[in-house]
Amino acid sequence: MKDQNEVRLTGTTDKTRRIATKTGAPMAEVILTVRQDRFRITAFGNVAEHLLARANAGDRLSVTGSLSVSSWKDESTGEWRNSFAVQAWGVELHGEKVSYERKQQAPPVKSGRRNEGYTAGPNDPF
């Protein structure tokens, strides 16, 4: 059996925001509440466009994607912290299913660094 990194979550959207990219490609970030846990969902391409056009706070959202962990050092306490994020390649919102057009996806860049993802700021909800 091959190693896989696939997660499926269904919950309620809390916030949706557009993220500016250097290339101008569409990117969206959604905070998804699943029971009492909150997850950062990032999406690109047509999935991002769909979320930005249709997702509102309180909507029911199902996400399929890959799970990643970001680590950072809290400047005030000096402790290392972690947050979990899902890069969505498929979503279902208002009964409409949308999946990422993979032909547009660039291959991942391997840097060998632990912190390849999002770096949390002081006002990060996680």
CSV table of C-alpha atoms in Angstrom, one decimal:
chain,number,residue,atom,x,y,z
A,1,MET,CA,0.0,0.0,0.0
A,2,LYS,CA,1.4,3.4,-0.9
A,3,ASP,CA,1.7,6.2,1.6
A,4,GLN,CA,-1.2,8.7,1.3
A,5,ASN,CA,-2.0,12.1,2.7
A,6,GLU,CA,-5.7,12.6,2.2
A,7,VAL,CA,-8.2,14.1,4.6
A,8,ARG,CA,-11.9,14.7,4.4
A,9,LEU,CA,-13.6,17.2,6.6
A,10,THR,CA,-17.1,18.5,6.8
A,11,GLY,CA,-18.0,21.5,9.0
A,12,THR,CA,-19.2,25.1,9.1
A,13,THR,CA,-17.3,27.9,7.5
A,14,ASP,CA,-16.3,30.7,9.8
A,15,LYS,CA,-14.3,33.1,7.6
A,16,THR,CA,-13.4,33.2,4.0
A,17,ARG,CA,-10.7,35.5,2.5
A,18,ARG,CA,-8.9,36.1,-0.7
A,19,ILE,CA,-5.1,35.9,-0.5
A,20,ALA,CA,-3.0,37.9,-2.9
A,21,THR,CA,-0.3,35.8,-4.7
A,22,LYS,CA,2.7,37.1,-6.6
A,23,THR,CA,1.4,35.6,-9.8
A,24,GLY,CA,-2.1,36.8,-9.4
A,25,ALA,CA,-3.4,33.2,-9.3
A,26,PRO,CA,-6.6,32.8,-7.3
A,27,MET,CA,-6.0,31.6,-3.7
A,28,ALA,CA,-8.6,31.4,-0.9
A,29,GLU,CA,-8.3,30.7,2.8
A,30,VAL,CA,-11.3,29.4,4.8
A,31,ILE,CA,-11.5,28.7,8.5
A,32,LEU,CA,-13.6,25.6,8.9
A,33,THR,CA,-15.1,24.6,12.3
A,34,VAL,CA,-15.6,20.8,12.7
A,35,ARG,CA,-17.2,20.2,16.1
A,36,GLN,CA,-15.0,22.3,18.4
A,37,ASP,CA,-11.9,22.2,16.2
A,38,ARG,CA,-10.9,24.8,13.7
A,39,PHE,CA,-8.9,24.1,10.5
A,40,ARG,CA,-7.3,26.5,8.0
A,41,ILE,CA,-8.3,25.4,4.5
A,42,THR,CA,-6.3,26.8,1.6
A,43,ALA,CA,-7.5,26.4,-2.0
A,44,PHE,CA,-6.1,27.4,-5.4
A,45,GLY,CA,-7.4,27.8,-9.0
A,46,ASN,CA,-11.1,27.0,-9.7
A,47,VAL,CA,-11.7,25.7,-6.2
A,48,ALA,CA,-10.5,29.0,-4.7
A,49,GLU,CA,-12.7,30.9,-7.2
A,50,HIS,CA,-15.7,28.8,-6.2
A,51,LEU,CA,-15.2,29.4,-2.5
A,52,LEU,CA,-14.6,33.1,-2.9
A,53,ALA,CA,-17.8,33.5,-5.0
A,54,ARG,CA,-20.1,31.4,-3.0
A,55,ALA,CA,-18.9,30.6,0.6
A,56,ASN,CA,-20.4,32.6,3.4
A,57,ALA,CA,-20.0,32.4,7.2
A,58,GLY,CA,-22.2,29.6,8.5
A,59,ASP,CA,-22.3,27.6,5.3
A,60,ARG,CA,-21.9,23.8,5.4
A,61,LEU,CA,-18.7,22.8,3.6
A,62,SER,CA,-17.1,19.4,2.8
A,63,VAL,CA,-13.4,19.4,1.9
A,64,THR,CA,-11.0,16.8,0.4
A,65,GLY,CA,-7.3,17.6,0.5
A,66,SER,CA,-4.0,17.0,2.0
A,67,LEU,CA,-3.0,17.8,5.6
A,68,SER,CA,0.1,19.8,6.5
A,69,VAL,CA,1.6,21.0,9.8
A,70,SER,CA,3.2,24.4,10.3
A,71,SER,CA,5.5,25.1,13.2
A,72,TRP,CA,6.6,28.5,14.6
A,73,LYS,CA,8.2,29.9,17.7
A,74,ASP,CA,5.9,32.1,19.8
A,75,GLU,CA,7.9,35.3,20.2
A,76,SER,CA,6.2,36.2,23.5
A,77,THR,CA,6.7,32.8,25.3
A,78,GLY,CA,9.6,31.3,23.3
A,79,GLU,CA,7.6,28.1,22.9
A,80,TRP,CA,7.2,26.2,19.6
A,81,ARG,CA,3.6,26.0,18.4
A,82,ASN,CA,1.9,24.0,15.7
A,83,SER,CA,-1.1,24.5,13.5
A,84,PHE,CA,-2.8,22.2,11.0
A,85,ALA,CA,-3.9,23.2,7.5
A,86,VAL,CA,-5.6,21.4,4.6
A,87,GLN,CA,-4.8,22.2,1.0
A,88,ALA,CA,-8.1,21.5,-0.7
A,89,TRP,CA,-8.3,19.9,-4.1
A,90,GLY,CA,-12.0,19.3,-3.9
A,91,VAL,CA,-15.0,20.9,-2.1
A,92,GLU,CA,-18.7,20.5,-1.9
A,93,LEU,CA,-20.7,23.7,-1.1
A,94,HIS,CA,-24.4,24.2,-1.5
A,95,GLY,CA,-24.6,20.8,-3.2
A,96,GLU,CA,-22.1,21.7,-5.9
A,97,LYS,CA,-18.9,19.7,-6.1
A,98,VAL,CA,-15.8,21.4,-7.5
A,99,SER,CA,-12.3,19.8,-7.8
A,100,TYR,CA,-9.0,21.4,-8.7
A,101,GLU,CA,-7.9,21.3,-12.3
A,102,ARG,CA,-4.6,19.4,-11.6
A,103,LYS,CA,-3.1,20.3,-15.0
A,104,GLN,CA,-2.6,23.8,-13.6
A,105,GLN,CA,-0.9,22.6,-10.4
A,106,ALA,CA,2.9,23.1,-10.3
A,107,PRO,CA,4.9,20.2,-8.8
A,108,PRO,CA,5.8,20.8,-5.1
A,109,VAL,CA,9.2,22.3,-4.4
A,110,LYS,CA,11.3,20.4,-1.9
A,111,SER,CA,13.4,22.6,0.2
A,112,GLY,CA,14.3,20.2,3.0
A,113,ARG,CA,13.1,22.8,5.6
A,114,ARG,CA,10.5,22.0,8.2
A,115,ASN,CA,8.6,25.2,7.9
A,116,GLU,CA,7.5,25.2,4.2
A,117,GLY,CA,3.9,26.3,4.9
A,118,TYR,CA,2.2,29.3,6.4
A,119,THR,CA,4.0,31.2,9.1
A,120,ALA,CA,1.6,32.2,11.8
A,121,GLY,CA,1.4,35.8,13.1
A,122,PRO,CA,0.5,37.2,16.5
A,123,ASN,CA,-3.2,37.4,15.6
A,124,ASP,CA,-3.5,33.9,14.2
A,125,PRO,CA,-6.7,32.2,15.4
A,126,PHE,CA,-4.8,28.9,15.9
